[in-house]
PDB file of C-alpha atoms and ligand atoms in Angstrom:
ATOM      1  CA  MET F   1      14.958  60.014  -1.353  1.00 51.00           C
ATOM      2  CA  PRO F   2      14.790  56.923  -3.610  1.00 59.00           C
ATOM      3  CA  ASN F   3      12.238  57.068  -6.216  1.00 91.00           C
ATOM      4  CA  ILE F   4      10.929  53.666  -6.430  1.00 94.00           C
ATOM      5  CA  HIS F   5       9.438  51.920  -3.268  1.00 95.00           C
ATOM      6  CA  LYS F   6       9.850  48.254  -3.192  1.00 95.00           C
ATOM      7  CA  LEU F   7       7.067  45.954  -2.827  1.00 96.00           C
ATOM      8  CA  ARG F   8       7.767  42.277  -1.593  1.00 96.00           C
ATOM      9  CA  CYS F   9       5.567  38.835  -0.306  1.00 96.00           C
ATOM     10  CA  ARG F  10       6.227  37.891   2.864  1.00 95.00           C
ATOM     11  CA  CYS F  11       8.069  34.915   1.756  1.00 96.00           C
ATOM     12  CA  GLY F  12      10.174  36.893  -0.894  1.00 96.00           C
ATOM     13  CA  GLN F  13       9.080  34.966  -4.076  1.00 98.00           C
ATOM     14  CA  VAL F  14       6.907  38.312  -5.527  1.00 98.00           C
ATOM     15  CA  HIS F  15       8.642  41.563  -5.939  1.00 97.00           C
ATOM     16  CA  GLY F  16       7.859  44.934  -7.642  1.00 97.00           C
ATOM     17  CA  GLU F  17       8.734  48.028  -7.538  1.00 96.00           C
ATOM     18  CA  ILE F  18       6.278  51.447  -7.100  1.00 96.00           C
ATOM     19  CA  LYS F  19       7.439  54.831  -8.891  1.00 95.00           C
ATOM     20  CA  LEU F  20       7.346  57.311  -6.399  1.00 93.00           C
ATOM     21  CA  ALA F  21       5.620  59.943  -9.210  1.00 87.00           C
ATOM     22  CA  GLY F  22       2.502  61.662  -9.509  1.00 81.00           C
ATOM     23  CA  LEU F  23      -0.524  61.189  -6.823  1.00 83.00           C
ATOM     24  CA  SER F  24      -0.543  58.770  -3.982  1.00 88.00           C
ATOM     25  CA  ASN F  25      -3.085  58.793  -1.169  1.00 90.00           C
ATOM     26  CA  ARG F  26      -2.849  56.902   2.009  1.00 93.00           C
ATOM     27  CA  CYS F  27      -5.955  55.491   3.726  1.00 93.00           C
ATOM     28  CA  VAL F  28      -6.665  53.356   6.622  1.00 96.00           C
ATOM     29  CA  CYS F  29      -9.816  51.376   5.716  1.00 96.00           C
ATOM     30  CA  TYR F  30     -12.041  49.850   8.865  1.00 96.00           C
ATOM     31  CA  CYS F  31     -14.563  48.275   6.488  1.00 96.00           C
ATOM     32  CA  THR F  32     -16.067  44.633   6.921  1.00 96.00           C
ATOM     33  CA  ASP F  33     -15.129  43.996   3.696  1.00 96.00           C
ATOM     34  CA  CYS F  34     -11.543  44.387   3.859  1.00 97.00           C
ATOM     35  CA  GLN F  35     -11.329  42.679   7.319  1.00 96.00           C
ATOM     36  CA  ALA F  36     -13.310  39.766   5.640  1.00 97.00           C
ATOM     37  CA  PHE F  37     -10.732  39.521   3.122  1.00 97.00           C
ATOM     38  CA  VAL F  38      -8.115  38.927   5.826  1.00 96.00           C
ATOM     39  CA  ARG F  39      -9.797  36.743   7.528  1.00 96.00           C
ATOM     40  CA  HIS F  40     -10.624  34.301   4.878  1.00 96.00           C
ATOM     41  CA  LEU F  41      -7.029  34.470   3.562  1.00 95.00           C
ATOM     42  CA  ARG F  42      -5.981  34.148   7.565  1.00 93.00           C
ATOM     43  CA  ALA F  43      -3.844  36.466   6.855  1.00 90.00           C
ATOM     44  CA  PRO F  44      -1.619  37.537   9.745  1.00 84.00           C
ATOM     45  CA  ASP F  45      -0.332  41.251  10.682  1.00 90.00           C
ATOM     46  CA  VAL F  46      -2.664  43.167   8.386  1.00 95.00           C
ATOM     47  CA  LEU F  47      -5.225  44.275  10.575  1.00 96.00           C
ATOM     48  CA  ASP F  48      -4.228  47.046  13.071  1.00 95.00           C
ATOM     49  CA  SER F  49      -5.952  47.046  16.656  1.00 94.00           C
ATOM     50  CA  ARG F  50      -9.103  48.695  15.572  1.00 95.00           C
ATOM     51  CA  GLY F  51      -9.778  46.724  12.268  1.00 95.00           C
ATOM     52  CA  GLY F  52      -8.019  49.183   9.848  1.00 97.00           C
ATOM     53  CA  THR F  53      -6.263  48.154   6.909  1.00 97.00           C
ATOM     54  CA  ASP F  54      -2.966  50.551   6.082  1.00 96.00           C
ATOM     55  CA  ILE F  55      -3.642  50.996   1.887  1.00 96.00           C
ATOM     56  CA  VAL F  56      -2.024  53.392  -0.648  1.00 96.00           C
ATOM     57  CA  GLN F  57      -3.479  54.409  -3.719  1.00 93.00           C
ATOM     58  CA  VAL F  58      -1.294  55.098  -6.484  1.00 93.00           C
ATOM     59  CA  PRO F  59      -1.670  55.226 -10.275  1.00 91.00           C
ATOM     60  CA  PRO F  60      -1.498  50.961 -11.562  1.00 93.00           C
ATOM     61  CA  SER F  61       0.819  52.411 -13.923  1.00 92.00           C
ATOM     62  CA  ASN F  62       3.493  53.413 -11.331  1.00 94.00           C
ATOM     63  CA  LEU F  63       3.716  49.651 -10.317  1.00 96.00           C
ATOM     64  CA  VAL F  64       5.443  46.844 -11.766  1.00 97.00           C
ATOM     65  CA  PHE F  65       6.080  43.325 -11.010  1.00 98.00           C
ATOM     66  CA  THR F  66       9.574  42.118 -11.538  1.00 98.00           C
ATOM     67  CA  GLN F  67       9.548  38.672  -9.959  1.00 98.00           C
ATOM     68  CA  GLY F  68       6.707  35.950  -9.174  1.00 98.00           C
ATOM     69  CA  ALA F  69       3.460  37.769 -10.803  1.00 97.00           C
ATOM     70  CA  GLU F  70       2.743  33.923 -11.486  1.00 97.00           C
ATOM     71  CA  ASN F  71       1.766  33.786  -7.541  1.00 98.00           C
ATOM     72  CA  LEU F  72      -0.710  36.537  -7.875  1.00 98.00           C
ATOM     73  CA  ALA F  73      -4.341  35.226  -7.292  1.00 98.00           C
ATOM     74  CA  CYS F  74      -7.400  37.418  -6.825  1.00 97.00           C
ATOM     75  CA  LEU F  75     -10.749  37.012  -4.550  1.00 97.00           C
ATOM     76  CA  ARG F  76     -14.046  38.371  -4.616  1.00 97.00           C
ATOM     77  CA  LEU F  77     -16.294  38.371  -1.881  1.00 97.00           C
ATOM     78  CA  THR F  78     -19.347  38.698  -4.151  1.00 96.00           C
ATOM     79  CA  ASP F  79     -19.462  38.387  -7.837  1.00 93.00           C
ATOM     80  CA  ARG F  80     -19.714  42.529  -7.763  1.00 91.00           C
ATOM     81  CA  GLY F  81     -16.699  43.261  -5.301  1.00 89.00           C
ATOM     82  CA  MET F  82     -13.654  44.691  -6.158  1.00 95.00           C
ATOM     83  CA  LEU F  83     -10.566  42.144  -7.031  1.00 98.00           C
ATOM     84  CA  ARG F  84      -8.779  41.415  -4.011  1.00 98.00           C
ATOM     85  CA  TRP F  85      -5.229  40.668  -4.824  1.00 98.00           C
ATOM     86  CA  TYR F  86      -2.845  38.463  -2.534  1.00 98.00           C
ATOM     87  CA  SER F  87       0.054  35.958  -3.043  1.00 98.00           C
ATOM     88  CA  THR F  88      -0.555  32.215  -3.253  1.00 97.00           C
ATOM     89  CA  CYS F  89       2.820  31.294  -1.973  1.00 97.00           C
ATOM     90  CA  CYS F  90       2.750  32.817   1.108  1.00 96.00           C
ATOM     91  CA  GLN F  91      -0.985  34.801   1.872  1.00 95.00           C
ATOM     92  CA  THR F  92       0.246  38.114   1.711  1.00 97.00           C
ATOM     93  CA  THR F  93      -2.504  40.674   1.084  1.00 97.00           C
ATOM     94  CA  ILE F  94      -0.978  42.725  -2.055  1.00 98.00           C
ATOM     95  CA  GLY F  95      -3.771  45.299  -3.017  1.00 98.00           C
ATOM     96  CA  ASN F  96      -7.391  45.919  -4.019  1.00 97.00           C
ATOM     97  CA  THR F  97      -8.196  47.008  -8.000  1.00 96.00           C
ATOM     98  CA  PRO F  98     -11.887  47.353  -9.367  1.00 94.00           C
ATOM     99  CA  ALA F  99     -12.865  44.847 -11.300  1.00 94.00           C
ATOM    100  CA  ASN F 100     -12.971  47.204 -14.620  1.00 93.00           C
ATOM    101  CA  TRP F 101      -9.438  48.260 -15.779  1.00 91.00           C
ATOM    102  CA  ARG F 102     -10.427  51.386 -16.955  1.00 89.00           C
ATOM    103  CA  ILE F 103     -11.238  52.781 -13.241  1.00 88.00           C
ATOM    104  CA  SER F 104      -7.618  52.912 -13.049  1.00 86.00           C
ATOM    105  CA  PHE F 105      -6.308  52.811  -9.538  1.00 86.00           C
ATOM    106  CA  VAL F 106      -4.961  50.033  -7.449  1.00 94.00           C
ATOM    107  CA  GLY F 107      -4.693  50.346  -3.356  1.00 96.00           C
ATOM    108  CA  LEU F 108      -1.706  48.272  -2.124  1.00 97.00           C
ATOM    109  CA  ILE F 109      -1.772  46.962   1.291  1.00 97.00           C
ATOM    110  CA  HIS F 110       1.121  48.094   3.863  1.00 96.00           C
ATOM    111  CA  THR F 111       2.026  43.945   3.953  1.00 95.00           C
ATOM    112  CA  CYS F 112       3.927  43.726   0.678  1.00 96.00           C
ATOM    113  CA  LEU F 113       5.461  47.380   1.187  1.00 96.00           C
ATOM    114  CA  GLY F 114       7.310  47.269   4.098  1.00 87.00           C
ATOM    115  CA  SER F 115      10.087  44.875   3.789  1.00 66.00           C
ATOM    116  CA  GLU F 116      13.444  47.320   2.567  1.00 67.00           C
ATOM    117  CA  ASN F 117      12.928  49.805   5.711  1.00 74.00           C
ATOM    118  CA  GLN F 118      11.306  52.110   3.602  1.00 82.00           C
ATOM    119  CA  SER F 119       8.767  54.032   5.508  1.00 91.00           C
ATOM    120  CA  LEU F 120       5.430  54.399   4.047  1.00 93.00           C
ATOM    121  CA  GLU F 121       5.452  58.021   5.741  1.00 92.00           C
ATOM    122  CA  ALA F 122       8.649  59.016   3.646  1.00 91.00           C
ATOM    123  CA  SER F 123       7.432  57.397   0.481  1.00 93.00           C
ATOM    124  CA  PHE F 124       4.022  58.202   0.341  1.00 93.00           C
ATOM    125  CA  GLY F 125       3.454  60.892   3.164  1.00 92.00           C
ATOM    126  CA  PRO F 126       1.047  60.317   6.426  1.00 92.00           C
ATOM    127  CA  VAL F 127      -2.446  58.711   6.626  1.00 93.00           C
ATOM    128  CA  SER F 128      -4.708  61.461   4.859  1.00 90.00           C
ATOM    129  CA  MET F 129      -8.037  59.446   4.678  1.00 92.00           C
ATOM    130  CA  ARG F 130      -9.699  57.216   7.204  1.00 93.00           C
ATOM    131  CA  VAL F 131     -12.980  55.399   5.727  1.00 93.00           C
ATOM    132  CA  GLY F 132     -15.299  53.112   7.372  1.00 93.00           C
ATOM    133  CA  VAL F 133     -14.958  54.098  10.543  1.00 94.00           C
ATOM    134  CA  LYS F 134     -18.266  52.923  12.127  1.00 94.00           C
ATOM    135  CA  THR F 135     -17.124  48.992  11.564  1.00 93.00           C
ATOM    136  CA  ALA F 136     -13.503  49.919  13.624  1.00 94.00           C
ATOM    137  CA  PHE F 137     -13.087  47.759  16.825  1.00 93.00           C
ATOM    138  CA  GLY F 138     -13.515  49.195  20.179  1.00 92.00           C
ATOM    139  CA  GLU F 139     -16.171  51.681  21.681  1.00 90.00           C
ATOM    140  CA  VAL F 140     -14.309  54.895  20.925  1.00 88.00           C
ATOM    141  CA  LYS F 141     -14.315  55.156  16.887  1.00 91.00           C
ATOM    142  CA  PRO F 142     -11.575  57.141  14.750  1.00 92.00           C
ATOM    143  CA  ALA F 143     -12.628  60.228  13.319  1.00 91.00           C
ATOM    144  CA  ALA F 144     -13.642  59.807   9.551  1.00 89.00           C
ATOM    145  CA  SER F 145     -11.312  62.141   7.745  1.00 88.00           C
ATOM    146  CA  GLY F 146     -10.019  63.182   4.254  1.00 85.00           C
ATOM    147  CA  LEU F 147     -13.175  61.909   2.298  1.00 79.00           C
ATOM    148  CA  PHE F 148     -13.468  64.583   0.047  1.00 79.00           C
ATOM    149  CA  SER F 149      -9.798  65.088  -0.510  1.00 81.00           C
ATOM    150  CA  GLY F 150      -9.306  61.637  -0.520  1.00 80.00           C
ATOM    151  CA  LEU F 151     -11.952  61.034  -3.188  1.00 79.00           C
ATOM    152  CA  ALA F 152     -10.750  63.797  -5.556  1.00 81.00           C
ATOM    153  CA  LYS F 153      -7.485  62.200  -5.504  1.00 81.00           C
ATOM    154  CA  ALA F 154      -9.197  58.870  -6.455  1.00 79.00           C
ATOM    155  CA  ILE F 155     -10.898  60.625  -9.232  1.00 80.00           C
ATOM    156  CA  ALA F 156      -7.605  62.345 -10.722  1.00 81.00           C
ATOM    157  CA  LEU F 157      -5.883  58.771 -10.815  1.00 78.00           C
ATOM    158  CA  ILE F 158      -8.731  57.534 -12.974  1.00 77.00           C
ATOM    159  CA  VAL F 159      -9.220  60.612 -14.916  1.00 78.00           C
ATOM    160  CA  ARG F 160      -5.292  60.611 -15.689  1.00 76.00           C
ATOM    161  CA  GLY F 161      -5.523  56.847 -16.617  1.00 75.00           C
ATOM    162  CA  HIS F 162      -7.841  57.773 -19.428  1.00 73.00           C
ATOM    163  CA  ILE F 163      -5.209  60.047 -21.095  1.00 74.00           C
ATOM    164  CA  GLY F 164      -3.608  58.034 -23.946  1.00 73.00           C
ATOM    165  CA  SER F 165      -5.018  54.985 -22.562  1.00 77.00           C
ATOM    166  CA  ALA F 166      -2.641  54.863 -19.815  1.00 80.00           C
ATOM    167  CA  TYR F 167      -5.168  52.776 -17.739  1.00 85.00           C
ATOM    168  CA  ARG F 168      -3.475  49.915 -19.982  1.00 88.00           C
ATOM    169  CA  ALA F 169      -0.404  49.900 -18.091  1.00 91.00           C
ATOM    170  CA  ASN F 170      -1.973  48.143 -15.328  1.00 95.00           C
ATOM    171  CA  PRO F 171       0.148  44.754 -14.048  1.00 97.00           C
ATOM    172  CA  PHE F 172      -3.072  43.472 -12.477  1.00 97.00           C
ATOM    173  CA  PHE F 173      -4.515  43.100 -16.340  1.00 97.00           C
ATOM    174  CA  ASN F 174      -3.866  41.383 -19.656  1.00 96.00           C
ATOM    175  CA  PRO F 175      -2.852  44.587 -21.835  1.00 92.00           C
ATOM    176  CA  GLN F 176      -4.503  43.005 -24.962  1.00 93.00           C
ATOM    177  CA  THR F 177      -7.912  41.400 -23.113  1.00 95.00           C
ATOM    178  CA  GLY F 178      -8.082  43.920 -20.251  1.00 94.00           C
ATOM    179  CA  LEU F 179      -8.958  40.739 -18.224  1.00 96.00           C
ATOM    180  CA  PRO F 180      -7.303  40.163 -14.418  1.00 97.00           C
ATOM    181  CA  ILE F 181      -3.929  38.489 -14.838  1.00 97.00           C
ATOM    182  CA  ALA F 182      -5.848  35.519 -12.679  1.00 97.00           C
ATOM    183  CA  LYS F 183      -8.824  34.396 -12.566  1.00 96.00           C
ATOM    184  CA  PRO F 184     -11.141  36.002  -9.705  1.00 97.00           C
ATOM    185  CA  THR F 185     -12.768  33.636  -7.647  1.00 97.00           C
ATOM    186  CA  VAL F 186     -15.697  34.332  -6.055  1.00 97.00           C
ATOM    187  CA  LEU F 187     -16.221  33.744  -2.232  1.00 97.00           C
ATOM    188  CA  SER F 188     -19.410  31.193  -1.587  1.00 96.00           C
ATOM    189  CA  ALA F 189     -22.356  32.556   0.643  1.00 96.00           C
ATOM    190  CA  SER F 190     -20.993  30.553   3.436  1.00 96.00           C
ATOM    191  CA  GLU F 191     -17.628  31.259   2.956  1.00 96.00           C
ATOM    192  CA  LEU F 192     -18.412  34.955   2.902  1.00 96.00           C
ATOM    193  CA  ALA F 193     -20.626  34.656   6.024  1.00 96.00           C
ATOM    194  CA  THR F 194     -17.695  32.912   8.116  1.00 95.00           C
ATOM    195  CA  ALA F 195     -15.384  35.732   6.864  1.00 95.00           C
ATOM    196  CA  LYS F 196     -17.986  38.454   7.712  1.00 94.00           C
ATOM    197  CA  SER F 197     -18.358  37.059  11.502  1.00 89.00           C
ATOM    198  CA  ALA F 198     -16.016  38.457  13.940  1.00 66.00           C
ATOM    199  CA  ALA F 199     -13.159  36.070  14.901  1.00 53.00           C
TER     200      ALA F 199
HETATM  201 ZN1   ZN O 201       5.327  35.015  -1.212  1.00 65.26          ZN
HETATM  202 ZN1   ZN O 202     -12.564  48.729   3.253  1.00 65.26          ZN
END
């Protein structure tokens, strides 16, 4: 098994590598914020048939961008929201990070992880957590699962990030200033309302 999983935007200008070591957690999130991010970008092929986003949570220090990081941009749905990263070259959804780099984890979105015929399952295991299920599409909702174990893994990732200030090794943040590498754009109230209204 290769010990890295390749990251790539759709058009191939952004490349990266994820070291397959330590904790990771696969999660499908059906929340309206994740759906709104996708709608705002008009990014195709992100949501599954029930409106879920397939996300892999990894320690940011396991991720490096090897090419095209200047094409990364980030959005916030509100001025308190997560930083939601995407590529400006081709509107590929890349991942989500907390705004504060000391809360050290990144949720990478499947759209940047599928290019090299490496399966998410082989690299990161099966989906172990389903959250935001109340706002999944359709009458029959998926069962929520893995909330406790997923939360425990997320906390473990954050705690690990504090050992020796490991949180500073985060490719989405400037290691000197701790600021995001791209200035976040916050949606206006009307942009948010449009993004939140079902297509
Ligand atoms: Zn691209
Ligand atoms: Zn979500």
